[in-house]
Short mmCIF file of C-alpha atoms in Angstrom, two decimals:
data_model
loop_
_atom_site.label_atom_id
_atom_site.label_comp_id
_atom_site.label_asym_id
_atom_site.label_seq_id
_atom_site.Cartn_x
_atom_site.Cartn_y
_atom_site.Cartn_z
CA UNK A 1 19.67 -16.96 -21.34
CA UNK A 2 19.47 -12.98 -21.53
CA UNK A 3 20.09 -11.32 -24.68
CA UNK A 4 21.28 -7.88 -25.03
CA UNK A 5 19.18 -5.17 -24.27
CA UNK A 6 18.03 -2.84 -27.14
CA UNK A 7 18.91 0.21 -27.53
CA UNK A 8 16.13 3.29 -27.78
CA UNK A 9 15.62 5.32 -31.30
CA UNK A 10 16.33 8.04 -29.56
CA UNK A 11 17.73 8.91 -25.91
CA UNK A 12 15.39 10.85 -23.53
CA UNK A 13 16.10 13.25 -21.28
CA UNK A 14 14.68 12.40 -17.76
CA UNK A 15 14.03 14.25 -14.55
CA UNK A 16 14.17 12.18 -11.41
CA UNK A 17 14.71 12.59 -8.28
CA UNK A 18 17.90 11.37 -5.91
CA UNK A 19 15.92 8.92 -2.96
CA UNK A 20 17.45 5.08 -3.30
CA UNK A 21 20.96 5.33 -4.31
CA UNK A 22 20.89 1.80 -5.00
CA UNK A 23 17.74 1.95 -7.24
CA UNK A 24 18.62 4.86 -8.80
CA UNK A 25 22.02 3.19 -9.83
CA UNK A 26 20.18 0.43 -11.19
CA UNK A 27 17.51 2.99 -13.42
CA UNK A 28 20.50 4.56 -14.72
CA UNK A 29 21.58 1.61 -16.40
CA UNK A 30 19.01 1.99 -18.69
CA UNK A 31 20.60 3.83 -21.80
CA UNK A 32 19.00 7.75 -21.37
CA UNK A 33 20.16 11.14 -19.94
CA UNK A 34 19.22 11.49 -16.40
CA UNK A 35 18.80 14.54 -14.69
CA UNK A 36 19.22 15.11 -10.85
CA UNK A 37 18.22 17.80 -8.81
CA UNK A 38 20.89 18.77 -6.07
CA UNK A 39 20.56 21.59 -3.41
CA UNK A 40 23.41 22.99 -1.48
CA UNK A 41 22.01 22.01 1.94
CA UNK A 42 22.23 18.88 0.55
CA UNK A 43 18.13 17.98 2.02
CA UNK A 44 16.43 14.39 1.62
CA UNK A 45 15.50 14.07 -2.15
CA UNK A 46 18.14 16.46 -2.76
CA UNK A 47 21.33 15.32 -1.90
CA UNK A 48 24.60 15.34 -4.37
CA UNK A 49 24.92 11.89 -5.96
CA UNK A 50 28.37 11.30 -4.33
CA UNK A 51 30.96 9.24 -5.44
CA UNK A 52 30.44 6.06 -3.91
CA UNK A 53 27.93 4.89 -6.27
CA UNK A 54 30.16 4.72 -9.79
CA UNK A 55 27.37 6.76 -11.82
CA UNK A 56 27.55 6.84 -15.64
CA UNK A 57 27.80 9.40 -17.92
CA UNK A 58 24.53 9.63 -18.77
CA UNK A 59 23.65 10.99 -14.98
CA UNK A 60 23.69 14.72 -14.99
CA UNK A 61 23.52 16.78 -11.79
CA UNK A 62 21.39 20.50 -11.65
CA UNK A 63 20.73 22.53 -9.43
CA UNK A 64 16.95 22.24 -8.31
CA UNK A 65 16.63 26.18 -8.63
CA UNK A 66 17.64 25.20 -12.49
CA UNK A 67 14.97 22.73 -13.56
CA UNK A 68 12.40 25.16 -14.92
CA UNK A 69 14.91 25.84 -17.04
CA UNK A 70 15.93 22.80 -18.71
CA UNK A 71 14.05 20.51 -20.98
CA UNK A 72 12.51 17.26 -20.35
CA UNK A 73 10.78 14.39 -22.04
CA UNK A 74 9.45 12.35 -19.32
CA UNK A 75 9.42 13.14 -15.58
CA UNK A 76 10.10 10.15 -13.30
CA UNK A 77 8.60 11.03 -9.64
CA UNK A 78 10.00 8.50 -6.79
CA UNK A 79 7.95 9.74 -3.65
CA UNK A 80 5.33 11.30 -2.74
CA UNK A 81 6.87 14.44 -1.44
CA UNK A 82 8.19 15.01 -5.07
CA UNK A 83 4.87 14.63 -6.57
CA UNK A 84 3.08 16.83 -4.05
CA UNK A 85 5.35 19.35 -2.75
CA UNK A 86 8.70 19.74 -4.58
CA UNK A 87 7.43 19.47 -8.34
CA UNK A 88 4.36 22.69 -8.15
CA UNK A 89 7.82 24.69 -7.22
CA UNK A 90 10.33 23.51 -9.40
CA UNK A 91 8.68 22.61 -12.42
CA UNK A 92 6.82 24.63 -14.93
CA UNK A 93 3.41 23.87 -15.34
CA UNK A 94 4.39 22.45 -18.93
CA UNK A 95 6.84 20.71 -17.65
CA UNK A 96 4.17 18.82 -14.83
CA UNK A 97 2.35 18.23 -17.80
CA UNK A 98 4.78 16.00 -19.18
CA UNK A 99 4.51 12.49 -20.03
CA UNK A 100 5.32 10.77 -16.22
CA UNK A 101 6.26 8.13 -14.77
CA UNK A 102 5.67 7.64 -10.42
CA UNK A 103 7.46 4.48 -8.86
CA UNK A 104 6.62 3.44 -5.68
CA UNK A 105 8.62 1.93 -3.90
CA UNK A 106 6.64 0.76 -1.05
CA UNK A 107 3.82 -0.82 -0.10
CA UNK A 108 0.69 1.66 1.31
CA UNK A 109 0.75 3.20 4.53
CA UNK A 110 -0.86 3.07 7.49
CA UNK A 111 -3.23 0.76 6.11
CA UNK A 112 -2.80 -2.24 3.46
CA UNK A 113 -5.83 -2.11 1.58
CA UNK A 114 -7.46 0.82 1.73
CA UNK A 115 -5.20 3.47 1.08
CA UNK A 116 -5.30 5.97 -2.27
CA UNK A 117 -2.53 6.17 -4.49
CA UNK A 118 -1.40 9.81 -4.89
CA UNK A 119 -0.34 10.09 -8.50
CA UNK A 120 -3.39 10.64 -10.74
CA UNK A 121 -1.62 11.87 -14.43
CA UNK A 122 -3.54 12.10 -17.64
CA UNK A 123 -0.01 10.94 -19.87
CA UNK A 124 1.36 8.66 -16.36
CA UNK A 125 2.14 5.37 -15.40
CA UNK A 126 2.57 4.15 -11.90
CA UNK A 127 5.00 1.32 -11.68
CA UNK A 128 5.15 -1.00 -8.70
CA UNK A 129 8.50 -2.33 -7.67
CA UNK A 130 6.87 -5.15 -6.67
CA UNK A 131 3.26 -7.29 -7.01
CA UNK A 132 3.12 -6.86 -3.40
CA UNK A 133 2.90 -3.29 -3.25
CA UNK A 134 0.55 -3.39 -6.76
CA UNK A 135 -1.54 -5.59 -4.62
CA UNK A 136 -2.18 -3.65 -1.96
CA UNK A 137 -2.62 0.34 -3.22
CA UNK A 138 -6.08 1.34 -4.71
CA UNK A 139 -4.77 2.68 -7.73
CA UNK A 140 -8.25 3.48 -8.86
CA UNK A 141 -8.19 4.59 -12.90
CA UNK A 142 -4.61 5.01 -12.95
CA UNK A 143 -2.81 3.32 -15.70
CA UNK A 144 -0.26 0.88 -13.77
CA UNK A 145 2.21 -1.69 -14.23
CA UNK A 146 4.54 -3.88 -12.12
CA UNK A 147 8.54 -3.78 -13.15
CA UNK A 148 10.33 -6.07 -10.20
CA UNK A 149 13.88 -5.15 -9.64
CA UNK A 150 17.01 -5.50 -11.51
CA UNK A 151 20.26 -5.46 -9.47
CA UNK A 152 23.50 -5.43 -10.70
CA UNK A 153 26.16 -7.87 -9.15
CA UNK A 154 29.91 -8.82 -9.33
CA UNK A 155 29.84 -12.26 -11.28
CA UNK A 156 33.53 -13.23 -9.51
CA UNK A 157 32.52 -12.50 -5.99
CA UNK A 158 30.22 -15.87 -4.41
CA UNK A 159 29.26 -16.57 -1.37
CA UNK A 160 31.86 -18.51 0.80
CA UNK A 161 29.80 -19.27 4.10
CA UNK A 162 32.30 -20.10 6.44
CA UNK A 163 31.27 -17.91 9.36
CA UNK A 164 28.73 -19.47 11.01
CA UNK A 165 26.15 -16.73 12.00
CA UNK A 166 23.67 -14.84 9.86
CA UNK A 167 23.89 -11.45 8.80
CA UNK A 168 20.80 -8.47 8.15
CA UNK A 169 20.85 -5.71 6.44
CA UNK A 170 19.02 -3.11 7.41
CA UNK A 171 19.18 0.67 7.22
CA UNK A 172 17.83 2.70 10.93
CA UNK A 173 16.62 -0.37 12.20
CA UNK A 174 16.06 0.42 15.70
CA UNK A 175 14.01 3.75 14.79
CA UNK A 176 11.97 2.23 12.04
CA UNK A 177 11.04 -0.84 14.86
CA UNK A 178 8.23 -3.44 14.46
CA UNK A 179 7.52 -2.75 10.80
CA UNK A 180 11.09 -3.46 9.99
CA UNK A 181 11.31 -6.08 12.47
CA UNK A 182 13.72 -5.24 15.09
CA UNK A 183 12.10 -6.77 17.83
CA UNK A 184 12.18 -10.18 15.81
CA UNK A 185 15.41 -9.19 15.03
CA UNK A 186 16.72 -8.99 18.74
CA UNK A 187 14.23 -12.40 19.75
CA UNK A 188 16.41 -14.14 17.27
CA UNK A 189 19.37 -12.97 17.99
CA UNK A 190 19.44 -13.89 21.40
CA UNK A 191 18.95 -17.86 19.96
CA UNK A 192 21.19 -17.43 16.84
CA UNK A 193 24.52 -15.60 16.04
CA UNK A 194 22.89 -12.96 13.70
CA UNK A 195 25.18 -9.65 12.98
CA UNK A 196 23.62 -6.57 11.82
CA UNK A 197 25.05 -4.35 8.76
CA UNK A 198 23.18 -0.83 7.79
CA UNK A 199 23.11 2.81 8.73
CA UNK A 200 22.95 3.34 12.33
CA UNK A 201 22.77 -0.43 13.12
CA UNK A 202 25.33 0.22 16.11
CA UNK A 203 22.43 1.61 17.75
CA UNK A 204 21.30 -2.17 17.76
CA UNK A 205 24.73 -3.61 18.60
CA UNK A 206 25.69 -4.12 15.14
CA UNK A 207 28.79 -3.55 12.64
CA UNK A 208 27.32 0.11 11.42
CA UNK A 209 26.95 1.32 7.84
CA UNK A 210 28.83 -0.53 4.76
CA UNK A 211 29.71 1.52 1.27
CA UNK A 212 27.19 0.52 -1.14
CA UNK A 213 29.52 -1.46 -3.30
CA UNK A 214 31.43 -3.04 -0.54
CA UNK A 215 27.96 -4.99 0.80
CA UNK A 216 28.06 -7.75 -1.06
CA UNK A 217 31.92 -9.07 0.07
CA UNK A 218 30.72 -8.04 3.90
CA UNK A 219 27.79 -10.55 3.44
CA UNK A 220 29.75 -13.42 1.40
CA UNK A 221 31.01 -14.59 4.88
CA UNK A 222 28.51 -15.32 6.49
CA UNK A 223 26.11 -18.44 5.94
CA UNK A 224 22.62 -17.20 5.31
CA UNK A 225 20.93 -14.08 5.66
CA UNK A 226 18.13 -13.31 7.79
CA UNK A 227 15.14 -11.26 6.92
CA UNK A 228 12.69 -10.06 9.93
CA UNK A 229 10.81 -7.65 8.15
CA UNK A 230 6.91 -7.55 8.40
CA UNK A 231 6.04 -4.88 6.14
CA UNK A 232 7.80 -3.20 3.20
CA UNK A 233 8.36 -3.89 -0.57
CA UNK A 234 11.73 -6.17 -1.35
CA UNK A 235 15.27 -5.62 -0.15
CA UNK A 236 17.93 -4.77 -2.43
CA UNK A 237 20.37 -6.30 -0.45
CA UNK A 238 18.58 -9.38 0.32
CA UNK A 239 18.22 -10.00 -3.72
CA UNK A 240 22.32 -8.80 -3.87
CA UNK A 241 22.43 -12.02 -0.98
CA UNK A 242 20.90 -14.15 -3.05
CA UNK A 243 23.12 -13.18 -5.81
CA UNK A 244 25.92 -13.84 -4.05
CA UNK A 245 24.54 -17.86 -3.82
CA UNK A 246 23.40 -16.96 0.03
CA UNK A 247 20.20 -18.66 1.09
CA UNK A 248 17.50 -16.45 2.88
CA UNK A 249 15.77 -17.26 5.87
CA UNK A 250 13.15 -14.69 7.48
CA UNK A 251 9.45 -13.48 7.79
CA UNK A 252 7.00 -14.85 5.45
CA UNK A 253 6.07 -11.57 4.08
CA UNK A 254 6.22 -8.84 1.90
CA UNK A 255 6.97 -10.56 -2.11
CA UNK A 256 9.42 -12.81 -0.16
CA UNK A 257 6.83 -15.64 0.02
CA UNK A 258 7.09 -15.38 -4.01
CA UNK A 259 10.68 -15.63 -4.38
CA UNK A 260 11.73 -18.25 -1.20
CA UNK A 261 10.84 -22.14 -2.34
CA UNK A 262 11.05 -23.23 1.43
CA UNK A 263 13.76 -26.20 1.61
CA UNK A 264 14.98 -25.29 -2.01
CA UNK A 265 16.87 -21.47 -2.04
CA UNK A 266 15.93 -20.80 1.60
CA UNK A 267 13.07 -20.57 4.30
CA UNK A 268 10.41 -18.47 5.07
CA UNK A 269 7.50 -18.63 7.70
CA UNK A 270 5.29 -16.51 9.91
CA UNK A 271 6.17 -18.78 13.26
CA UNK A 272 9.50 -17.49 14.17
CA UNK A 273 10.27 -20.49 16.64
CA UNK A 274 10.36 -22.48 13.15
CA UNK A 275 12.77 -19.59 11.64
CA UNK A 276 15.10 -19.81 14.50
CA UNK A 277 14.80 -23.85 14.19
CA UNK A 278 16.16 -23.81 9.96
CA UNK A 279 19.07 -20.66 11.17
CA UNK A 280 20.29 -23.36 13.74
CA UNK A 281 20.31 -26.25 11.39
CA UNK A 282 21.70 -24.13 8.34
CA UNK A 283 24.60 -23.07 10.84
CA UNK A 284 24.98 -26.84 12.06
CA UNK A 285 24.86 -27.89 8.20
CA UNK A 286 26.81 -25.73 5.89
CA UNK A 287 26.91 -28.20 3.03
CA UNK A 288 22.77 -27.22 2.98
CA UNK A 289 23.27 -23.46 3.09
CA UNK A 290 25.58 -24.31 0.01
CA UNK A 291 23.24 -26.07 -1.59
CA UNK A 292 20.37 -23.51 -0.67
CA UNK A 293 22.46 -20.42 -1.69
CA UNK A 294 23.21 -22.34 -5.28
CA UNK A 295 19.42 -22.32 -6.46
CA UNK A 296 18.78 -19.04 -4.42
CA UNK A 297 21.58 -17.68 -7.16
CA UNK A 298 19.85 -19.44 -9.66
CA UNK A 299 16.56 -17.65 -8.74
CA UNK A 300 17.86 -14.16 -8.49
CA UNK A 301 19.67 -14.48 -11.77
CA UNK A 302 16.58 -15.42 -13.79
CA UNK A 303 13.88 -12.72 -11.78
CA UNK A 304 16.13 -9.58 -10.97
CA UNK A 305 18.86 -9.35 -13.89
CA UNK A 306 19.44 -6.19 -15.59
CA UNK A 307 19.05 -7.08 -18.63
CA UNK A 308 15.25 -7.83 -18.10
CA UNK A 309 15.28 -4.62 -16.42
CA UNK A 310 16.83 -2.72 -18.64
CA UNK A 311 14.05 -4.03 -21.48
CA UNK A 312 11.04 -3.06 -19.20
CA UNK A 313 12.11 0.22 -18.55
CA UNK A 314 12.85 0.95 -22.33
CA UNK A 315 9.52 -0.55 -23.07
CA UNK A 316 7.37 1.28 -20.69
CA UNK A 317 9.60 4.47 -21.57
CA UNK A 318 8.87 3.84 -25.35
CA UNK A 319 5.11 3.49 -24.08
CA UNK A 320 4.93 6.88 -22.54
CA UNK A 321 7.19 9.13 -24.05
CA UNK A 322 8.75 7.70 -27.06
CA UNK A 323 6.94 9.81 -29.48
CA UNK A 324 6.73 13.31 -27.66
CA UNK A 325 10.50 14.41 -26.85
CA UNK A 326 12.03 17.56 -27.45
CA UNK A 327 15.44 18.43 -28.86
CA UNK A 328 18.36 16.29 -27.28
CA UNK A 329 19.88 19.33 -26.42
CA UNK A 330 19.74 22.00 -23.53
CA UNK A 331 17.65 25.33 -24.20
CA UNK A 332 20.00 27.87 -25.37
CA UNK A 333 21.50 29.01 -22.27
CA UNK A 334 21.30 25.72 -20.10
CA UNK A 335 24.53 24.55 -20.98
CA UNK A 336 26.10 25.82 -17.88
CA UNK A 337 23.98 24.36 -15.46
CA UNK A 338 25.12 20.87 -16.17
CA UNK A 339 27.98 19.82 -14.04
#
């Protein structure tokens, strides 16, 4: 059973960057003051935080013309664009020199094995998302550590099951194409009543883009979900499925292979004939995608809950920056720029 999470000595003040709403929901559970850059043009990396997402107090945006101006304990970098580009303009050259933290979300690209990791920091850590993307990177001498996902979910909402069709969730699908699997994706579908959810999926013949928190009650429905991805990290929403008590059935890949038991919370494999065979008989048998989707809750609850999330981030937080904050308060002057 989790206990509760601890709270810090001391709350840090943390500069991070706006890229997975989702995720960044999630880090801002843990209990310091984030700080988000925001531009009027609204650009990727950039844009406002919205109100779809129900962000805390603790979430602060700034203006990115603003951050040289503010203080900062810890720096939390989220792409590679940030790192590289955005960060030598915004930031001070103190303020790069802060205690840092890089996550990468994804595994490397174009090539799985061979492929440097960008951040190289003297007072960093890179944390993987995932084993799977640990795995893969050559992170050479960097100090790095793995902290899987923590996803928050509505303990009254379960999965019901009674359509009797799968349902992906996938953002761009038809533009991102074989990686994300939308050519398995249509092979299936054309053997299986599969319905696609996700930015842009009407491109694809699917039901288009769902609010963030409304997700989880558009998958409950259905009786499985379907994964065809070949190459990325680990879905948000597919973990949010399993919370739900929805079995997953897909592409034996990515850290799926880790978290699917075959014929216990779901099915995975690399021959897709064999995937198409267990959506058919899950659909035919909805008593088994019950049974599935119980101990595929059951596995989600004990790998991805916040409250073990919550811990590793205040641990590798503690780790890094703990003992080298500033004043919990603006510079004199900054006040304004908080909004």
């Amino acid at each position: 059973m989790d206990t509760a999470s601890p709270q810090p000595k001391r709350r840090l003040r943390i500069l991070t960057w706006h890229v997975h709403g989702n995720y960044l929901y999630a880090l801002t559970q843990v209990p310091h003051e984030f700080f988000i850059p925001v531009r009027a043009d609204g650009r990727a990396g950039y844009a406002p935080l919205g109100s779809k997402i129900p962000w805390g107090a603790n979430v602060h945006e700034i203006g990115a013309q603003d951050v040289a101006r503010l203080e900062f304990d810890c720096v939390i970098y989220q792409s590679q664009a940030a790192y590289e580009q955005d960060a030598p303009m915004l930031l001070t050259a103190a303020q790069r020199a802060l205690p840092s933290i890089y996550i990468e979300h994804d595994p490397p690209r174009p090539y799985p094995v061979d492929t440097p990791h960008p951040f190289k920091h003297d007072r960093g850590i890179l944390v993987h998302v995932t084993h799977y993307n640990a795995l893969n990177w050559d992170c050479g001498e960097q100090a790095a550590q793995v902290i899987e996902h923590g996803v928050p979910f509505h303990r009254p909402l379960r999965h019901t099951g009674e359509k009797a069709a799968g349902i992906t969730a996938i953002n761009g699908l038809k533009k991102r194409g074989r990686r994300m699997g939308a050519d398995l994706f249509e092979w299936s579908r054309e053997r299986v009543p599969l319905d696609l959810i996700g930015m842009e999926s009407e491109q694809m013949g699917g039901l288009g883009e769902v609010p963030n928190l409304d997700v989880a009650a558009a998958m409950a429905p259905y009786r499985f979900f379907y994964t065809p991805i070949r190459y990325t990290s680990l879905g948000l929403a597919l973990i949010e499925a399993m919370l739900l008590g929805m079995p997953v059935v897909g592409v034996a890949a990515t850290e799926l292979p880790t978290v699917i038991d075959n014929g216990r919370n779901g099915f995975v494999h690399t021959d897709k004939r064999r995937i198409v065979d267990v959506m058919r008989q899950l659909i035919a048998e909805p008593a088994l995608a019950r049974q599935w989707g119980d101990e595929a809750r059951r596995t989600a609850m004990a790998r991805f809950n916040m409250d073990r999330f919550v811990r590793d981030w205040l641990e590798v937080l503690q780790r890094v920056a703990g003992a080298t904050g500033t004043s919990a308060s603006p510079r004199a002057g900054a006040e304004g720029l908080l909004r």
